[in-house]
Coordinates of N, CA and C in Angstrom, one line a residue:
X178 N 0.8 -1.2 0.0 CA 0.0 0.0 0.0 C 0.9 1.2 0.0
X179 N 0.4 2.3 -0.6 CA 1.1 3.5 -0.6 C 0.2 4.8 -0.5
X180 N 0.8 5.8 0.0 CA 0.1 7.1 0.1 C 1.0 8.1 -0.6
X181 N 0.5 9.0 -1.5 CA 1.3 10.0 -2.1 C 0.8 11.3 -1.5
X182 N 1.8 12.1 -1.1 CA 1.6 13.5 -0.6 C 1.9 14.4 -1.7
X183 N 1.0 15.2 -2.2 CA 1.2 16.2 -3.3 C 1.0 17.6 -2.7
X184 N 2.1 18.4 -2.7 CA 2.0 19.7 -2.2 C 2.1 20.7 -3.3
X185 N 1.1 21.6 -3.3 CA 1.1 22.7 -4.3 C 2.0 23.8 -4.0
X186 N 2.2 24.7 -5.0 CA 3.0 25.8 -4.8 C 2.4 26.7 -3.7
X187 N 3.3 27.4 -2.9 CA 2.8 28.2 -1.8 C 3.3 29.7 -2.0
X188 N 2.4 30.6 -1.8 CA 2.8 32.0 -1.8 C 3.6 32.3 -0.5
X189 N 3.2 31.6 0.6 CA 3.9 31.8 1.8 C 4.7 30.5 2.1
X190 N 5.9 30.5 1.5 CA 6.7 29.3 1.6 C 7.3 29.1 3.0
X191 N 7.2 30.2 3.8 CA 7.8 30.1 5.1 C 7.2 29.1 6.1
X192 N 5.9 28.7 5.8 CA 5.2 27.8 6.6 C 5.8 26.4 6.5
X193 N 6.5 26.1 5.4 CA 7.2 24.8 5.3 C 8.6 25.0 4.9
X194 N 9.4 25.5 5.8 CA 10.8 25.7 5.5 C 11.5 24.3 5.3
X195 N 12.4 24.2 4.4 CA 12.9 22.9 4.0 C 13.4 22.0 5.2
X196 N 14.3 22.6 6.1 CA 14.8 21.7 7.2 C 13.6 21.1 8.1
X197 N 12.7 22.0 8.4 CA 11.5 21.5 9.2 C 10.7 20.6 8.4
X198 N 10.4 20.9 7.2 CA 9.6 20.0 6.4 C 10.3 18.6 6.2
X199 N 11.6 18.6 5.9 CA 12.3 17.4 5.7 C 12.2 16.5 7.0
X200 N 12.5 17.1 8.1 CA 12.5 16.3 9.4 C 11.1 15.8 9.7
X201 N 10.1 16.7 9.5 CA 8.7 16.3 9.8 C 8.3 15.2 8.8
X202 N 8.6 15.4 7.6 CA 8.2 14.4 6.6 C 8.9 13.0 6.8
X203 N 10.1 13.1 7.3 CA 10.8 11.8 7.7 C 10.1 11.1 8.8
X204 N 9.6 11.8 9.8 CA 8.9 11.2 10.9 C 7.6 10.6 10.4
X205 N 6.9 11.3 9.5 CA 5.7 10.8 8.9 C 6.0 9.5 8.1
X206 N 7.1 9.6 7.3 CA 7.4 8.4 6.5 C 7.7 7.2 7.4
X207 N 8.4 7.4 8.6 CA 8.7 6.3 9.5 C 7.4 5.8 10.1
X208 N 6.4 6.6 10.4 CA 5.1 6.2 10.9 C 4.4 5.3 9.8
X209 N 4.4 5.8 8.6 CA 3.7 5.0 7.5 C 4.4 3.7 7.3
X210 N 5.8 3.7 7.3 CA 6.5 2.4 7.2 C 6.2 1.4 8.3
X211 N 6.1 1.9 9.5 CA 5.8 1.1 10.6 C 4.4 0.4 10.5
X212 N 3.5 1.1 9.7 CA 2.2 0.6 9.5 C 2.2 -0.3 8.2
X213 N 3.3 -0.4 7.5 CA 3.4 -1.2 6.3 C 2.9 -0.4 5.1
X214 N 3.0 0.9 5.1 CA 2.6 1.7 4.0 C 3.7 2.6 3.5
X215 N 3.9 2.7 2.2 CA 4.9 3.6 1.6 C 4.3 5.0 1.6
X216 N 5.2 6.0 1.9 CA 4.8 7.4 1.8 C 5.7 8.1 0.9
X217 N 5.1 8.6 -0.2 CA 5.9 9.3 -1.2 C 5.5 10.8 -1.2
X218 N 6.5 11.7 -1.3 CA 6.2 13.1 -1.3 C 6.5 13.7 -2.6
X219 N 5.5 14.5 -3.2 CA 5.7 15.1 -4.5 C 5.4 16.6 -4.3
X220 N 6.5 17.4 -3.9 CA 6.3 18.9 -3.8 C 6.3 19.4 -5.3
X221 N 5.4 20.4 -5.5 CA 5.2 21.0 -6.8 C 5.6 22.4 -6.8
X222 N 6.3 22.9 -7.9 CA 6.7 24.3 -8.0 C 5.6 25.1 -8.6
X223 N 4.7 24.5 -9.4 CA 3.6 25.2 -10.0 C 2.4 24.3 -10.2
X224 N 1.3 24.8 -10.6 CA 0.1 24.0 -10.8 C 0.1 23.1 -12.0
X225 N 0.9 23.4 -12.9 CA 1.1 22.5 -14.1 C 1.7 21.2 -13.6
X226 N 2.8 21.3 -12.8 CA 3.4 20.1 -12.2 C 2.4 19.4 -11.3
X227 N 1.7 20.1 -10.5 CA 0.7 19.5 -9.6 C -0.3 18.7 -10.4
X228 N -0.9 19.3 -11.4 CA -1.8 18.6 -12.3 C -1.2 17.4 -12.9
X229 N 0.1 17.5 -13.3 CA 0.8 16.3 -13.9 C 0.8 15.1 -12.9
X230 N 1.1 15.4 -11.6 CA 1.1 14.4 -10.6 C -0.2 13.7 -10.5
X231 N -1.3 14.5 -10.5 CA -2.6 14.0 -10.3 C -3.1 13.2 -11.5
X232 N -2.6 13.6 -12.7 CA -3.0 12.9 -14.0 C -2.4 11.5 -14.1
X233 N -1.3 11.2 -13.4 CA -0.7 9.9 -13.5 C -1.7 8.9 -13.0
X234 N -1.9 7.8 -13.8 CA -3.0 6.9 -13.4 C -2.4 5.5 -13.2
X235 N -2.5 4.9 -12.1 CA -2.9 5.6 -10.8 C -1.7 6.4 -10.3
X236 N -2.0 7.4 -9.5 CA -0.9 8.3 -9.0 C 0.2 7.5 -8.3
X237 N 1.3 7.3 -9.0 CA 2.4 6.6 -8.4 C 2.0 5.3 -7.8
X238 N 1.0 4.6 -8.3 CA 0.4 3.4 -7.7 C -0.1 3.6 -6.3
X239 N -0.6 4.7 -6.0 CA -1.0 5.0 -4.6 C -2.4 4.5 -4.4
X240 N -2.7 4.2 -3.1 CA -4.0 3.8 -2.7 C -4.8 5.0 -2.1
X241 N -4.0 6.1 -1.9 CA -4.6 7.3 -1.3 C -3.7 8.5 -1.6
X242 N -4.3 9.7 -1.8 CA -3.5 10.9 -2.0 C -3.8 11.9 -0.9
X243 N -2.7 12.5 -0.3 CA -2.9 13.6 0.6 C -2.5 14.9 -0.2
X244 N -3.5 15.8 -0.3 CA -3.3 16.9 -1.2 C -3.3 18.2 -0.5
X245 N -2.2 19.0 -0.6 CA -2.0 20.3 0.1 C -2.0 21.3 -1.0
X246 N -3.2 21.9 -1.3 CA -3.3 23.0 -2.3 C -4.4 23.9 -1.9
X247 N -4.2 25.2 -2.1 CA -5.3 26.1 -1.9 C -5.9 26.5 -3.2
X248 N -7.2 26.1 -3.4 CA -7.9 26.3 -4.7 C -8.0 27.7 -5.1
X249 N -8.0 28.6 -4.1 CA -8.1 30.0 -4.3 C -6.8 30.6 -5.0
X250 N -5.7 29.9 -4.9 CA -4.4 30.3 -5.5 C -4.2 29.8 -6.9
X251 N -5.1 28.9 -7.4 CA -4.9 28.3 -8.7 C -5.2 29.4 -9.7
X252 N -4.3 29.7 -10.6 CA -4.5 30.6 -11.7 C -5.7 30.2 -12.6
X253 N -6.4 31.1 -13.1 CA -7.6 30.7 -14.0 C -7.2 29.8 -15.1
X254 N -6.0 30.0 -15.7 CA -5.6 29.1 -16.8 C -5.3 27.7 -16.4
X255 N -5.1 27.5 -15.1 CA -4.8 26.1 -14.6 C -6.1 25.4 -13.9
X256 N -7.2 26.1 -13.8 CA -8.4 25.6 -13.2 C -8.9 24.4 -14.0
X257 N -9.1 24.5 -15.3 CA -9.7 23.5 -16.1 C -8.9 22.2 -16.0
X258 N -7.5 22.3 -16.2 CA -6.7 21.0 -16.2 C -6.8 20.4 -14.8
X259 N -6.7 21.2 -13.7 CA -6.8 20.7 -12.4 C -8.1 20.0 -12.1
X260 N -9.2 20.7 -12.5 CA -10.5 20.1 -12.4 C -10.6 18.8 -13.1
X261 N -10.1 18.7 -14.3 CA -10.1 17.4 -15.0 C -9.3 16.3 -14.3
X262 N -8.1 16.7 -13.8 CA -7.2 15.8 -13.1 C -7.9 15.2 -11.8
X263 N -8.5 16.1 -11.1 CA -9.2 15.7 -9.9 C -10.4 14.8 -10.2
X264 N -11.2 15.2 -11.2 CA -12.4 14.4 -11.6 C -11.9 13.0 -12.1
X265 N -10.7 12.9 -12.7 CA -10.3 11.6 -13.2 C -9.5 10.8 -12.2
X266 N -9.2 11.4 -11.0 CA -8.4 10.7 -10.0 C -9.2 9.4 -9.6
X267 N -8.5 8.3 -9.7 CA -9.1 7.0 -9.4 C -8.8 6.5 -8.0
X268 N -8.3 7.3 -7.1 CA -8.1 6.9 -5.7 C -8.6 8.1 -4.9
X269 N -9.0 7.8 -3.6 CA -9.5 8.8 -2.7 C -8.4 9.8 -2.3
X270 N -8.8 11.0 -1.9 CA -7.8 11.9 -1.5 C -8.3 12.7 -0.2
X271 N -7.4 13.1 0.6 CA -7.6 13.9 1.8 C -6.9 15.3 1.5
X272 N -7.6 16.3 1.8 CA -7.0 17.7 1.7 C -6.4 18.1 3.0
X273 N -5.4 18.9 2.9 CA -4.7 19.4 4.1 C -4.5 20.9 3.9
X274 N -4.9 21.7 5.0 CA -4.7 23.1 4.9 C -4.1 23.6 6.3
X275 N -3.3 24.7 6.2 CA -2.8 25.2 7.4 C -3.4 26.6 7.7
X276 N -4.5 26.9 7.0 CA -5.2 28.2 7.2 C -6.7 28.0 7.0
X277 N -7.5 28.5 7.9 CA -8.9 28.3 7.8 C -9.5 29.1 6.6
X278 N -8.7 30.0 6.0 CA -9.2 30.8 4.9 C -8.9 30.1 3.5
X279 N -8.2 29.0 3.6 CA -7.9 28.3 2.3 C -9.1 27.5 1.8
X280 N -9.1 27.4 0.4 CA -10.2 26.7 -0.2 C -9.9 25.3 -0.6
X281 N -10.8 24.4 -0.5 CA -10.6 23.0 -0.9 C -10.6 22.9 -2.4
X282 N -9.7 22.1 -2.9 CA -9.6 21.8 -4.3 C -10.9 21.1 -4.8
X283 N -11.5 20.4 -3.8 CA -12.7 19.6 -4.2 C -13.8 20.5 -4.6
X284 N -13.8 21.8 -4.2 CA -14.8 22.7 -4.7 C -14.8 22.9 -6.2
X285 N -13.6 22.6 -6.8 CA -13.5 22.6 -8.3 C -14.3 21.5 -8.9
X286 N -14.4 20.4 -8.2 CA -15.1 19.2 -8.7 C -16.1 18.7 -7.7
X287 N -17.3 19.3 -7.7 CA -18.3 18.9 -6.7 C -18.6 17.4 -6.8
X288 N -18.5 16.8 -7.9 CA -18.9 15.4 -8.0 C -17.8 14.4 -7.5
X289 N -16.7 14.9 -7.1 CA -15.6 14.0 -6.7 C -14.9 14.7 -5.5
X290 N -15.6 14.8 -4.3 CA -15.1 15.4 -3.2 C -14.0 14.6 -2.5
X291 N -13.2 15.3 -1.6 CA -12.2 14.7 -0.8 C -12.9 13.8 0.2
X292 N -12.2 12.9 0.8 CA -12.7 12.1 1.9 C -13.0 13.0 3.1
X293 N -12.0 13.9 3.3 CA -12.1 14.8 4.5 C -11.1 15.9 4.2
X294 N -11.3 17.0 4.8 CA -10.4 18.2 4.7 C -9.9 18.4 6.1
X295 N -8.6 18.4 6.3 CA -7.9 18.6 7.6 C -7.4 20.0 7.6
X296 N -7.9 20.8 8.6 CA -7.4 22.2 8.7 C -6.8 22.4 10.1
X297 N -5.6 22.7 10.2 CA -4.9 23.1 11.4 C -4.3 24.4 11.2
X298 N -5.0 25.5 11.6 CA -4.4 26.8 11.3 C -3.1 27.1 11.9
X299 N -2.2 27.5 11.0 CA -0.8 27.9 11.5 C 0.1 26.7 11.7
X300 N -0.3 25.5 11.5 CA 0.6 24.3 11.8 C 0.4 23.2 10.7
X301 N 1.1 23.4 9.6 CA 0.9 22.5 8.5 C 1.3 21.1 8.8
X302 N 2.4 20.9 9.6 CA 2.9 19.6 10.0 C 1.9 18.9 10.8
X303 N 1.2 19.6 11.7 CA 0.1 18.9 12.5 C -1.0 18.4 11.6
X304 N -1.3 19.2 10.6 CA -2.3 18.8 9.6 C -1.9 17.6 8.8
X305 N -0.6 17.5 8.4 CA -0.1 16.4 7.7 C -0.2 15.1 8.6
X306 N 0.2 15.3 9.9 CA 0.2 14.2 10.9 C -1.3 13.7 11.0
X307 N -2.2 14.6 11.2 CA -3.6 14.2 11.3 C -4.1 13.5 10.0
X308 N -3.8 14.1 8.9 CA -4.2 13.5 7.6 C -3.6 12.1 7.4
X309 N -2.4 11.9 7.8 CA -1.8 10.6 7.7 C -2.5 9.6 8.6
X310 N -2.8 10.0 9.8 CA -3.5 9.1 10.8 C -4.8 8.7 10.2
X311 N -5.6 9.7 9.6 CA -6.9 9.3 9.0 C -6.7 8.4 7.8
X312 N -5.6 8.7 7.0 CA -5.4 7.9 5.8 C -5.0 6.5 6.2
X313 N -4.2 6.3 7.2 CA -3.8 5.0 7.6 C -5.0 4.2 8.1
X314 N -5.9 4.9 8.9 CA -7.1 4.2 9.4 C -8.0 3.8 8.2
X315 N -8.1 4.7 7.2 CA -8.9 4.5 6.1 C -8.4 3.2 5.3
X316 N -7.1 3.2 5.2 CA -6.6 2.0 4.4 C -6.6 0.7 5.3
X317 N -6.9 0.8 6.5 CA -7.0 -0.3 7.4 C -5.7 -0.8 7.9
X318 N -4.7 0.1 7.8 CA -3.4 -0.3 8.3 C -3.4 -0.3 9.8
X319 N -2.6 -1.2 10.4 CA -2.5 -1.3 11.9 C -1.5 -0.2 12.4
X320 N -2.0 0.7 13.1 CA -1.2 1.8 13.6 C -1.1 1.8 15.1
X321 N 0.1 1.9 15.7 CA 0.2 1.9 17.1 C 0.1 3.4 17.5
X322 N -0.9 3.7 18.3 CA -1.2 5.0 18.8 C -0.3 5.4 20.0
X323 N 0.3 6.5 19.9 CA 1.1 7.0 21.1 C 0.2 7.4 22.2
X324 N 0.7 7.2 23.4 CA -0.1 7.6 24.6 C 0.1 9.0 24.9

């Protein structure tokens, strides 16, 4: 089993500075591995790249996608391709946001909503951690919960 994390371009890149993101993603990867699930991270520099990752069928052979993108930031020229990619996505996805003012990408495709949208204002990594927990439970993986 595998989960692919696709992160969209950010106007505020400071919320995921590379050393913090790498360390936190490593911890998430270890949790997923302990549950018998591969975790792949696909950071995207632009929405064309993001759409390209979603268009892969199936997405890197994933059973689930964790998607970190603010639909309000998608340029008009990229909305239609992103809408098509989400509508064609053949695996479920969970959205992650670190701001309550961010828009779900699933609003672009009402007929193909996300399983859940995780919003942890100001703490992207806590959102990733929560989304991974939900994803592992959804996939039926055995996860040891910390006390």
